[in-house]
């Protein structure tokens, strides 16, 4: 069953929200609000319940930094159960992109991403996970 509810919101915030949903390509406010609620609930559950998640960790790094390729490979071997696949793309002469596909407890996946982020030579890490069960 679908429920309807009213939301009180000031003009300025609503204007920002309408710009946001236009940028994101939503047709209706309802659709955008539903997605934001789902995202908030998933994020909360990731923090509170440490569920099983699937996800990707995307890493941009400078392969000319001494030892970085070995350190990244070593880290992946340390989490052999969680790391299901890795795709490597040579971006340009200096930079590499690696997408690591992960599966495991949310806290462990977060730890892998954190360890990649703190590595010298790693420029950017984008980390995205989702639960299999809603
Ligand atoms: Ni490369």
Short mmCIF file of N, CA, C and O and ligand atoms in Angstrom, two decimals:
data_model
loop_
_atom_site.label_atom_id
_atom_site.label_comp_id
_atom_site.label_asym_id
_atom_site.label_seq_id
_atom_site.Cartn_x
_atom_site.Cartn_y
_atom_site.Cartn_z
N UNK A 1 0.83 -1.20 0.00
CA UNK A 1 0.00 0.00 0.00
C UNK A 1 0.87 1.24 0.00
O UNK A 1 1.89 1.28 0.66
N UNK A 2 0.46 2.23 -0.75
CA UNK A 2 1.21 3.49 -0.83
C UNK A 2 0.58 4.50 0.13
O UNK A 2 -0.64 4.69 0.13
N UNK A 3 1.41 5.13 0.96
CA UNK A 3 0.95 6.18 1.86
C UNK A 3 1.39 7.54 1.34
O UNK A 3 2.46 7.65 0.74
N UNK A 4 0.58 8.55 1.61
CA UNK A 4 0.99 9.91 1.26
C UNK A 4 1.19 10.70 2.53
O UNK A 4 0.47 10.51 3.50
N UNK A 5 2.20 11.56 2.56
CA UNK A 5 2.37 12.44 3.72
C UNK A 5 2.87 13.81 3.26
O UNK A 5 3.49 13.93 2.21
N UNK A 6 2.53 14.83 4.04
CA UNK A 6 2.94 16.19 3.71
C UNK A 6 4.25 16.52 4.37
O UNK A 6 4.56 16.01 5.44
N UNK A 7 5.04 17.37 3.74
CA UNK A 7 6.33 17.77 4.31
C UNK A 7 6.36 19.30 4.38
O UNK A 7 6.09 19.96 3.38
N UNK A 8 6.66 19.85 5.57
CA UNK A 8 6.84 21.30 5.68
C UNK A 8 8.30 21.62 5.43
O UNK A 8 9.18 21.00 6.01
N UNK A 9 8.54 22.57 4.56
CA UNK A 9 9.92 22.87 4.18
C UNK A 9 9.99 24.35 3.76
O UNK A 9 9.05 24.86 3.15
N UNK A 10 11.09 25.01 4.11
CA UNK A 10 11.17 26.43 3.73
C UNK A 10 11.55 26.57 2.25
O UNK A 10 12.13 25.67 1.65
N UNK A 11 11.20 27.75 1.70
CA UNK A 11 11.40 28.00 0.26
C UNK A 11 12.81 27.73 -0.22
O UNK A 11 13.02 27.10 -1.25
N UNK A 12 13.79 28.23 0.56
CA UNK A 12 15.18 28.15 0.12
C UNK A 12 15.63 26.70 0.00
O UNK A 12 16.26 26.31 -0.99
N UNK A 13 15.29 25.91 1.02
CA UNK A 13 15.70 24.51 1.00
C UNK A 13 14.99 23.74 -0.12
O UNK A 13 15.60 22.93 -0.82
N UNK A 14 13.72 24.06 -0.32
CA UNK A 14 12.96 23.38 -1.38
C UNK A 14 13.53 23.71 -2.77
O UNK A 14 13.63 22.83 -3.64
N UNK A 15 13.96 24.97 -2.93
CA UNK A 15 14.54 25.38 -4.21
C UNK A 15 15.83 24.59 -4.47
O UNK A 15 16.06 24.07 -5.56
N UNK A 16 16.65 24.46 -3.41
CA UNK A 16 17.89 23.67 -3.55
C UNK A 16 17.57 22.22 -3.89
O UNK A 16 18.25 21.60 -4.69
N UNK A 17 16.53 21.70 -3.22
CA UNK A 17 16.16 20.32 -3.46
C UNK A 17 15.66 20.12 -4.89
O UNK A 17 16.02 19.15 -5.56
N UNK A 18 14.86 21.07 -5.37
CA UNK A 18 14.35 20.96 -6.75
C UNK A 18 15.49 21.02 -7.76
O UNK A 18 15.47 20.30 -8.76
N UNK A 19 16.49 21.86 -7.49
CA UNK A 19 17.65 21.90 -8.38
C UNK A 19 18.39 20.56 -8.35
O UNK A 19 18.82 20.06 -9.38
N UNK A 20 18.51 20.00 -7.13
CA UNK A 20 19.18 18.71 -6.96
C UNK A 20 18.47 17.61 -7.75
O UNK A 20 19.10 16.88 -8.51
N UNK A 21 17.14 17.55 -7.62
CA UNK A 21 16.44 16.45 -8.30
C UNK A 21 16.47 16.63 -9.82
O UNK A 21 16.50 15.67 -10.56
N UNK A 22 16.53 17.91 -10.26
CA UNK A 22 16.65 18.14 -11.70
C UNK A 22 18.01 17.65 -12.21
O UNK A 22 18.10 16.98 -13.23
N UNK A 23 19.07 17.98 -11.44
CA UNK A 23 20.42 17.52 -11.82
C UNK A 23 20.50 16.00 -11.86
O UNK A 23 21.17 15.42 -12.69
N UNK A 24 19.80 15.37 -10.91
CA UNK A 24 19.85 13.90 -10.82
C UNK A 24 18.92 13.22 -11.82
O UNK A 24 18.94 12.00 -11.95
N UNK A 25 18.06 14.02 -12.45
CA UNK A 25 17.17 13.47 -13.47
C UNK A 25 15.91 12.82 -12.94
O UNK A 25 15.29 12.01 -13.64
N UNK A 26 15.52 13.17 -11.72
CA UNK A 26 14.25 12.64 -11.21
C UNK A 26 13.09 13.35 -11.87
O UNK A 26 13.17 14.55 -12.18
N UNK A 27 12.00 12.62 -12.08
CA UNK A 27 10.80 13.23 -12.66
C UNK A 27 9.96 13.87 -11.56
O UNK A 27 9.40 14.94 -11.73
N UNK A 28 9.88 13.19 -10.40
CA UNK A 28 9.04 13.73 -9.31
C UNK A 28 9.83 13.82 -8.01
O UNK A 28 10.81 13.10 -7.82
N UNK A 29 9.37 14.72 -7.14
CA UNK A 29 9.97 14.84 -5.80
C UNK A 29 9.82 13.54 -5.03
O UNK A 29 10.72 13.14 -4.29
N UNK A 30 8.66 12.89 -5.18
CA UNK A 30 8.40 11.66 -4.42
C UNK A 30 9.46 10.61 -4.69
O UNK A 30 9.97 9.96 -3.78
N UNK A 31 9.80 10.50 -5.97
CA UNK A 31 10.79 9.50 -6.37
C UNK A 31 12.14 9.80 -5.72
O UNK A 31 12.83 8.90 -5.21
N UNK A 32 12.52 11.07 -5.73
CA UNK A 32 13.80 11.48 -5.14
C UNK A 32 13.80 11.24 -3.64
O UNK A 32 14.78 10.74 -3.06
N UNK A 33 12.68 11.57 -2.98
CA UNK A 33 12.60 11.40 -1.52
C UNK A 33 12.67 9.92 -1.14
O UNK A 33 13.37 9.54 -0.21
N UNK A 34 11.99 9.09 -1.92
CA UNK A 34 12.05 7.64 -1.65
C UNK A 34 13.50 7.13 -1.72
O UNK A 34 13.94 6.37 -0.85
N UNK A 35 14.23 7.56 -2.75
CA UNK A 35 15.62 7.11 -2.89
C UNK A 35 16.49 7.60 -1.73
O UNK A 35 17.34 6.86 -1.23
N UNK A 36 16.28 8.84 -1.31
CA UNK A 36 17.08 9.38 -0.20
C UNK A 36 16.79 8.63 1.10
O UNK A 36 17.68 8.36 1.89
N UNK A 37 15.50 8.30 1.31
CA UNK A 37 15.13 7.54 2.51
C UNK A 37 15.79 6.15 2.48
O UNK A 37 16.38 5.71 3.45
N UNK A 38 15.70 5.48 1.33
CA UNK A 38 16.33 4.16 1.20
C UNK A 38 17.83 4.23 1.50
O UNK A 38 18.37 3.38 2.20
N UNK A 39 18.48 5.25 0.94
CA UNK A 39 19.92 5.40 1.13
C UNK A 39 20.26 5.62 2.60
O UNK A 39 21.20 5.02 3.12
N UNK A 40 19.47 6.46 3.26
CA UNK A 40 19.71 6.73 4.68
C UNK A 40 19.55 5.45 5.50
O UNK A 40 20.34 5.17 6.41
N UNK A 41 18.52 4.65 5.17
CA UNK A 41 18.28 3.42 5.92
C UNK A 41 19.39 2.40 5.68
O UNK A 41 19.84 1.72 6.62
N UNK A 42 19.87 2.31 4.44
CA UNK A 42 20.96 1.38 4.14
C UNK A 42 22.23 1.81 4.89
O UNK A 42 22.90 1.00 5.52
N UNK A 43 22.52 3.13 4.84
CA UNK A 43 23.72 3.62 5.53
C UNK A 43 23.66 3.34 7.03
O UNK A 43 24.64 2.95 7.64
N UNK A 44 22.46 3.53 7.61
CA UNK A 44 22.33 3.28 9.04
C UNK A 44 22.54 1.81 9.35
O UNK A 44 23.25 1.45 10.28
N UNK A 45 21.95 0.96 8.52
CA UNK A 45 22.07 -0.48 8.76
C UNK A 45 23.51 -0.95 8.58
O UNK A 45 23.98 -1.83 9.28
N UNK A 46 24.24 -0.32 7.63
CA UNK A 46 25.65 -0.69 7.45
C UNK A 46 26.45 -0.39 8.71
O UNK A 46 27.34 -1.14 9.10
N UNK A 47 26.10 0.75 9.36
CA UNK A 47 26.82 1.12 10.58
C UNK A 47 26.40 0.27 11.78
O UNK A 47 27.22 -0.10 12.60
N UNK A 48 25.11 -0.02 11.87
CA UNK A 48 24.58 -0.65 13.08
C UNK A 48 24.68 -2.18 13.05
O UNK A 48 24.95 -2.80 14.06
N UNK A 49 24.42 -2.78 11.88
CA UNK A 49 24.23 -4.23 11.86
C UNK A 49 25.38 -5.01 11.25
O UNK A 49 25.38 -6.23 11.30
N UNK A 50 26.33 -4.32 10.63
CA UNK A 50 27.46 -4.98 9.99
C UNK A 50 27.01 -6.14 9.09
O UNK A 50 27.44 -7.28 9.27
N UNK A 51 26.13 -5.85 8.11
CA UNK A 51 25.61 -6.93 7.27
C UNK A 51 26.62 -7.39 6.24
O UNK A 51 27.67 -6.79 6.07
N UNK A 52 26.22 -8.46 5.55
CA UNK A 52 26.96 -8.94 4.39
C UNK A 52 26.70 -7.98 3.23
O UNK A 52 25.55 -7.68 2.94
N UNK A 53 27.73 -7.52 2.58
CA UNK A 53 27.53 -6.60 1.46
C UNK A 53 28.36 -7.00 0.25
O UNK A 53 29.38 -7.69 0.38
N UNK A 54 27.88 -6.59 -0.89
CA UNK A 54 28.67 -6.64 -2.12
C UNK A 54 29.02 -5.21 -2.48
O UNK A 54 28.29 -4.29 -2.16
N UNK A 55 30.15 -5.03 -3.15
CA UNK A 55 30.48 -3.67 -3.53
C UNK A 55 31.71 -3.56 -4.38
O UNK A 55 32.31 -4.57 -4.79
N UNK A 56 32.06 -2.31 -4.65
CA UNK A 56 33.26 -2.03 -5.41
C UNK A 56 34.10 -0.99 -4.68
O UNK A 56 33.56 -0.10 -4.01
N UNK A 57 35.39 -1.14 -4.81
CA UNK A 57 36.31 -0.11 -4.33
C UNK A 57 37.11 0.32 -5.56
O UNK A 57 37.77 -0.51 -6.20
N UNK A 58 37.00 1.58 -5.92
CA UNK A 58 37.72 2.10 -7.09
C UNK A 58 38.89 2.93 -6.60
O UNK A 58 38.73 3.82 -5.77
N UNK A 59 40.06 2.60 -7.10
CA UNK A 59 41.29 3.24 -6.61
C UNK A 59 42.04 3.86 -7.79
O UNK A 59 42.22 3.21 -8.82
N UNK A 60 42.43 5.11 -7.63
CA UNK A 60 43.33 5.75 -8.60
C UNK A 60 44.67 5.91 -7.90
O UNK A 60 44.72 6.44 -6.78
N UNK A 61 45.73 5.42 -8.51
CA UNK A 61 47.04 5.58 -7.88
C UNK A 61 48.15 5.81 -8.89
O UNK A 61 48.00 5.53 -10.08
N UNK A 62 49.24 6.34 -8.37
CA UNK A 62 50.41 6.65 -9.19
C UNK A 62 51.37 5.47 -9.10
O UNK A 62 51.99 5.24 -8.06
N UNK A 63 51.48 4.71 -10.18
CA UNK A 63 52.25 3.47 -10.09
C UNK A 63 53.77 3.72 -10.03
O UNK A 63 54.55 2.81 -9.78
N UNK A 64 54.17 5.00 -10.22
CA UNK A 64 55.60 5.31 -10.12
C UNK A 64 56.05 5.48 -8.66
O UNK A 64 57.25 5.55 -8.39
N UNK A 65 55.09 5.57 -7.74
CA UNK A 65 55.46 5.63 -6.32
C UNK A 65 56.02 4.27 -5.91
O UNK A 65 55.38 3.23 -6.13
N UNK A 66 57.21 4.31 -5.36
CA UNK A 66 57.95 3.10 -5.08
C UNK A 66 57.17 2.08 -4.24
O UNK A 66 56.68 2.41 -3.17
N UNK A 67 57.05 0.88 -4.73
CA UNK A 67 56.44 -0.21 -3.97
C UNK A 67 54.93 -0.24 -3.93
O UNK A 67 54.33 -1.15 -3.34
N UNK A 68 54.28 0.73 -4.57
CA UNK A 68 52.81 0.80 -4.40
C UNK A 68 52.09 -0.40 -5.02
O UNK A 68 51.14 -0.94 -4.43
N UNK A 69 52.53 -0.83 -6.18
CA UNK A 69 51.87 -1.97 -6.84
C UNK A 69 51.94 -3.20 -5.94
O UNK A 69 50.93 -3.89 -5.75
N UNK A 70 53.12 -3.43 -5.35
CA UNK A 70 53.29 -4.58 -4.45
C UNK A 70 52.42 -4.42 -3.21
O UNK A 70 51.82 -5.40 -2.74
N UNK A 71 52.34 -3.20 -2.67
CA UNK A 71 51.54 -3.00 -1.45
C UNK A 71 50.05 -3.26 -1.73
O UNK A 71 49.36 -3.86 -0.91
N UNK A 72 49.59 -2.79 -2.87
CA UNK A 72 48.17 -3.01 -3.22
C UNK A 72 47.90 -4.50 -3.44
O UNK A 72 46.91 -5.04 -2.94
N UNK A 73 48.80 -5.16 -4.13
CA UNK A 73 48.63 -6.61 -4.35
C UNK A 73 48.67 -7.36 -3.03
O UNK A 73 47.85 -8.25 -2.76
N UNK A 74 49.61 -6.98 -2.16
CA UNK A 74 49.74 -7.64 -0.87
C UNK A 74 48.46 -7.48 -0.04
O UNK A 74 47.97 -8.44 0.57
N UNK A 75 47.91 -6.27 -0.04
CA UNK A 75 46.66 -6.02 0.70
C UNK A 75 45.54 -6.92 0.16
O UNK A 75 44.77 -7.51 0.94
N UNK A 76 45.47 -7.04 -1.15
CA UNK A 76 44.40 -7.86 -1.74
C UNK A 76 44.57 -9.34 -1.36
O UNK A 76 43.59 -10.03 -1.11
N UNK A 77 45.82 -9.79 -1.26
CA UNK A 77 46.05 -11.18 -0.85
C UNK A 77 45.72 -11.39 0.63
O UNK A 77 45.37 -12.49 1.04
N UNK A 78 45.82 -10.31 1.42
CA UNK A 78 45.48 -10.42 2.85
C UNK A 78 43.98 -10.56 3.07
O UNK A 78 43.53 -10.97 4.13
N UNK A 79 43.18 -10.14 2.07
CA UNK A 79 41.73 -10.24 2.19
C UNK A 79 41.19 -11.10 1.05
O UNK A 79 40.26 -10.72 0.34
N UNK A 80 41.80 -12.27 0.91
CA UNK A 80 41.50 -13.11 -0.24
C UNK A 80 40.04 -13.59 -0.23
O UNK A 80 39.43 -13.79 -1.27
N UNK A 81 39.46 -13.71 0.97
CA UNK A 81 38.06 -14.16 1.07
C UNK A 81 37.10 -13.06 0.60
O UNK A 81 36.07 -13.34 0.01
N UNK A 82 37.43 -11.82 0.90
CA UNK A 82 36.53 -10.70 0.59
C UNK A 82 36.70 -10.21 -0.86
O UNK A 82 35.76 -9.69 -1.44
N UNK A 83 37.91 -10.32 -1.40
CA UNK A 83 38.15 -9.75 -2.73
C UNK A 83 37.87 -10.79 -3.80
O UNK A 83 38.54 -11.80 -3.90
N UNK A 84 36.83 -10.53 -4.57
CA UNK A 84 36.35 -11.51 -5.54
C UNK A 84 36.94 -11.30 -6.92
O UNK A 84 37.02 -12.24 -7.69
N UNK A 85 37.28 -10.05 -7.25
CA UNK A 85 37.86 -9.78 -8.57
C UNK A 85 38.48 -8.40 -8.56
O UNK A 85 38.13 -7.56 -7.72
N UNK A 86 39.40 -8.18 -9.46
CA UNK A 86 39.99 -6.85 -9.61
C UNK A 86 40.23 -6.60 -11.09
O UNK A 86 40.66 -7.49 -11.83
N UNK A 87 39.90 -5.39 -11.50
CA UNK A 87 40.11 -5.00 -12.90
C UNK A 87 41.09 -3.84 -12.90
O UNK A 87 40.92 -2.87 -12.16
N UNK A 88 42.11 -3.97 -13.71
CA UNK A 88 43.14 -2.93 -13.75
C UNK A 88 43.12 -2.24 -15.11
O UNK A 88 43.07 -2.89 -16.14
N UNK A 89 43.15 -0.91 -15.08
CA UNK A 89 43.22 -0.13 -16.32
C UNK A 89 44.39 0.85 -16.21
O UNK A 89 44.50 1.55 -15.20
N UNK A 90 45.27 0.88 -17.19
CA UNK A 90 46.35 1.87 -17.20
C UNK A 90 45.78 3.17 -17.75
O UNK A 90 45.37 3.22 -18.91
N UNK A 91 45.70 4.19 -16.92
CA UNK A 91 45.02 5.44 -17.30
C UNK A 91 45.90 6.28 -18.23
O UNK A 91 45.46 6.70 -19.30
N UNK A 92 47.14 6.52 -17.78
CA UNK A 92 48.10 7.23 -18.62
C UNK A 92 49.49 6.77 -18.19
O UNK A 92 49.61 5.74 -17.54
N UNK A 93 50.53 7.52 -18.52
CA UNK A 93 51.89 7.05 -18.21
C UNK A 93 52.13 6.83 -16.73
O UNK A 93 52.95 6.01 -16.33
N UNK A 94 51.45 7.62 -15.90
CA UNK A 94 51.69 7.61 -14.47
C UNK A 94 50.61 6.85 -13.68
O UNK A 94 50.93 6.16 -12.72
N UNK A 95 49.38 7.04 -14.10
CA UNK A 95 48.26 6.65 -13.24
C UNK A 95 47.59 5.34 -13.63
O UNK A 95 47.47 5.02 -14.81
N UNK A 96 47.17 4.62 -12.60
CA UNK A 96 46.43 3.39 -12.79
C UNK A 96 45.08 3.49 -12.10
O UNK A 96 44.95 4.18 -11.09
N UNK A 97 44.12 2.80 -12.63
CA UNK A 97 42.82 2.68 -11.99
C UNK A 97 42.58 1.20 -11.71
O UNK A 97 42.83 0.36 -12.57
N UNK A 98 42.16 0.91 -10.50
CA UNK A 98 41.84 -0.46 -10.18
C UNK A 98 40.46 -0.50 -9.53
O UNK A 98 40.18 0.28 -8.64
N UNK A 99 39.60 -1.37 -10.06
CA UNK A 99 38.28 -1.57 -9.47
C UNK A 99 38.29 -2.95 -8.82
O UNK A 99 38.53 -3.95 -9.48
N UNK A 100 38.07 -2.96 -7.52
CA UNK A 100 38.10 -4.20 -6.77
C UNK A 100 36.66 -4.56 -6.40
O UNK A 100 35.93 -3.72 -5.86
N UNK A 101 36.25 -5.76 -6.74
CA UNK A 101 34.89 -6.20 -6.41
C UNK A 101 34.96 -7.01 -5.12
O UNK A 101 35.74 -7.96 -5.02
N UNK A 102 34.18 -6.58 -4.14
CA UNK A 102 34.29 -7.14 -2.80
C UNK A 102 32.97 -7.73 -2.31
O UNK A 102 31.90 -7.31 -2.73
N UNK A 103 33.09 -8.69 -1.42
CA UNK A 103 31.93 -9.29 -0.77
C UNK A 103 32.34 -9.70 0.63
O UNK A 103 33.35 -10.38 0.82
N UNK A 104 31.57 -9.26 1.61
CA UNK A 104 31.90 -9.64 2.97
C UNK A 104 31.19 -8.75 3.98
O UNK A 104 30.29 -7.99 3.62
N UNK A 105 31.58 -8.86 5.25
CA UNK A 105 30.98 -8.03 6.29
C UNK A 105 31.34 -6.56 6.04
O UNK A 105 32.50 -6.24 5.73
N UNK A 106 30.34 -5.69 6.20
CA UNK A 106 30.52 -4.26 5.89
C UNK A 106 31.76 -3.66 6.56
O UNK A 106 32.48 -2.88 5.94
N UNK A 107 32.01 -4.03 7.82
CA UNK A 107 33.14 -3.43 8.54
C UNK A 107 34.48 -3.85 7.95
O UNK A 107 35.42 -3.06 7.93
N UNK A 108 34.55 -5.09 7.47
CA UNK A 108 35.81 -5.56 6.86
C UNK A 108 36.03 -4.85 5.52
O UNK A 108 37.15 -4.42 5.21
N UNK A 109 34.95 -4.70 4.75
CA UNK A 109 35.06 -4.01 3.45
C UNK A 109 35.52 -2.57 3.67
O UNK A 109 36.38 -2.05 2.97
N UNK A 110 34.95 -1.95 4.72
CA UNK A 110 35.34 -0.57 5.05
C UNK A 110 36.82 -0.51 5.43
O UNK A 110 37.53 0.42 5.04
N UNK A 111 37.28 -1.51 6.14
CA UNK A 111 38.69 -1.55 6.54
C UNK A 111 39.60 -1.65 5.30
O UNK A 111 40.64 -0.97 5.23
N UNK A 112 39.21 -2.48 4.33
CA UNK A 112 40.00 -2.60 3.10
C UNK A 112 40.09 -1.24 2.41
O UNK A 112 41.17 -0.79 2.02
N UNK A 113 38.93 -0.56 2.30
CA UNK A 113 38.91 0.76 1.64
C UNK A 113 39.77 1.76 2.41
O UNK A 113 40.53 2.53 1.82
N UNK A 114 39.65 1.74 3.73
CA UNK A 114 40.45 2.67 4.56
C UNK A 114 41.94 2.43 4.38
O UNK A 114 42.72 3.38 4.31
N UNK A 115 42.32 1.17 4.32
CA UNK A 115 43.75 0.86 4.17
C UNK A 115 44.27 1.29 2.81
O UNK A 115 45.40 1.75 2.69
N UNK A 116 43.43 1.15 1.78
CA UNK A 116 43.84 1.64 0.45
C UNK A 116 43.98 3.16 0.47
O UNK A 116 44.93 3.72 -0.07
N UNK A 117 43.01 3.83 1.12
CA UNK A 117 43.00 5.29 1.17
C UNK A 117 44.25 5.85 1.82
O UNK A 117 44.75 6.89 1.43
N UNK A 118 44.75 5.15 2.83
CA UNK A 118 45.87 5.70 3.59
C UNK A 118 47.22 5.35 2.95
O UNK A 118 48.26 5.75 3.46
N UNK A 119 47.20 4.62 1.82
CA UNK A 119 48.47 4.23 1.19
C UNK A 119 49.09 5.39 0.45
O UNK A 119 48.41 6.12 -0.27
N UNK A 120 50.39 5.53 0.59
CA UNK A 120 51.12 6.59 -0.12
C UNK A 120 51.08 6.30 -1.61
O UNK A 120 51.34 5.18 -2.03
N UNK A 121 50.72 7.32 -2.41
CA UNK A 121 50.65 7.13 -3.86
C UNK A 121 49.21 6.93 -4.33
O UNK A 121 48.92 7.09 -5.51
N UNK A 122 48.31 6.58 -3.39
CA UNK A 122 46.90 6.46 -3.75
C UNK A 122 46.30 7.86 -3.76
O UNK A 122 46.41 8.61 -2.80
N UNK A 123 45.69 8.22 -4.89
CA UNK A 123 45.19 9.59 -5.05
C UNK A 123 43.72 9.71 -4.69
O UNK A 123 43.27 10.74 -4.21
N UNK A 124 42.96 8.67 -4.97
CA UNK A 124 41.53 8.77 -4.76
C UNK A 124 40.94 7.37 -4.59
O UNK A 124 41.34 6.44 -5.30
N UNK A 125 40.03 7.24 -3.64
CA UNK A 125 39.35 5.96 -3.43
C UNK A 125 37.86 6.23 -3.38
O UNK A 125 37.41 7.11 -2.64
N UNK A 126 37.12 5.51 -4.18
CA UNK A 126 35.66 5.62 -4.13
C UNK A 126 35.12 4.25 -3.75
O UNK A 126 35.49 3.23 -4.34
N UNK A 127 34.24 4.24 -2.77
CA UNK A 127 33.88 3.00 -2.13
C UNK A 127 32.36 2.92 -2.12
O UNK A 127 31.69 3.85 -1.69
N UNK A 128 31.81 1.88 -2.69
CA UNK A 128 30.37 1.78 -2.79
C UNK A 128 29.93 0.35 -2.47
O UNK A 128 30.44 -0.59 -3.06
N UNK A 129 29.01 0.22 -1.54
CA UNK A 129 28.52 -1.12 -1.21
C UNK A 129 27.01 -1.14 -1.19
O UNK A 129 26.36 -0.12 -1.02
N UNK A 130 26.48 -2.33 -1.37
CA UNK A 130 25.03 -2.48 -1.29
C UNK A 130 24.72 -3.83 -0.68
O UNK A 130 25.48 -4.78 -0.82
N UNK A 131 23.58 -3.88 0.02
CA UNK A 131 23.17 -5.15 0.61
C UNK A 131 22.42 -5.96 -0.43
O UNK A 131 21.74 -5.41 -1.28
N UNK A 132 22.52 -7.27 -0.31
CA UNK A 132 21.78 -8.13 -1.22
C UNK A 132 20.31 -8.14 -0.81
O UNK A 132 19.42 -8.00 -1.64
N UNK A 133 20.08 -8.26 0.51
CA UNK A 133 18.70 -8.22 1.02
C UNK A 133 18.38 -6.77 1.38
O UNK A 133 19.20 -6.09 1.97
N UNK A 134 17.19 -6.26 1.01
CA UNK A 134 16.85 -4.87 1.29
C UNK A 134 16.71 -4.57 2.78
O UNK A 134 16.51 -5.46 3.57
NI1 LIG B 1 48.49 0.37 -14.60
#
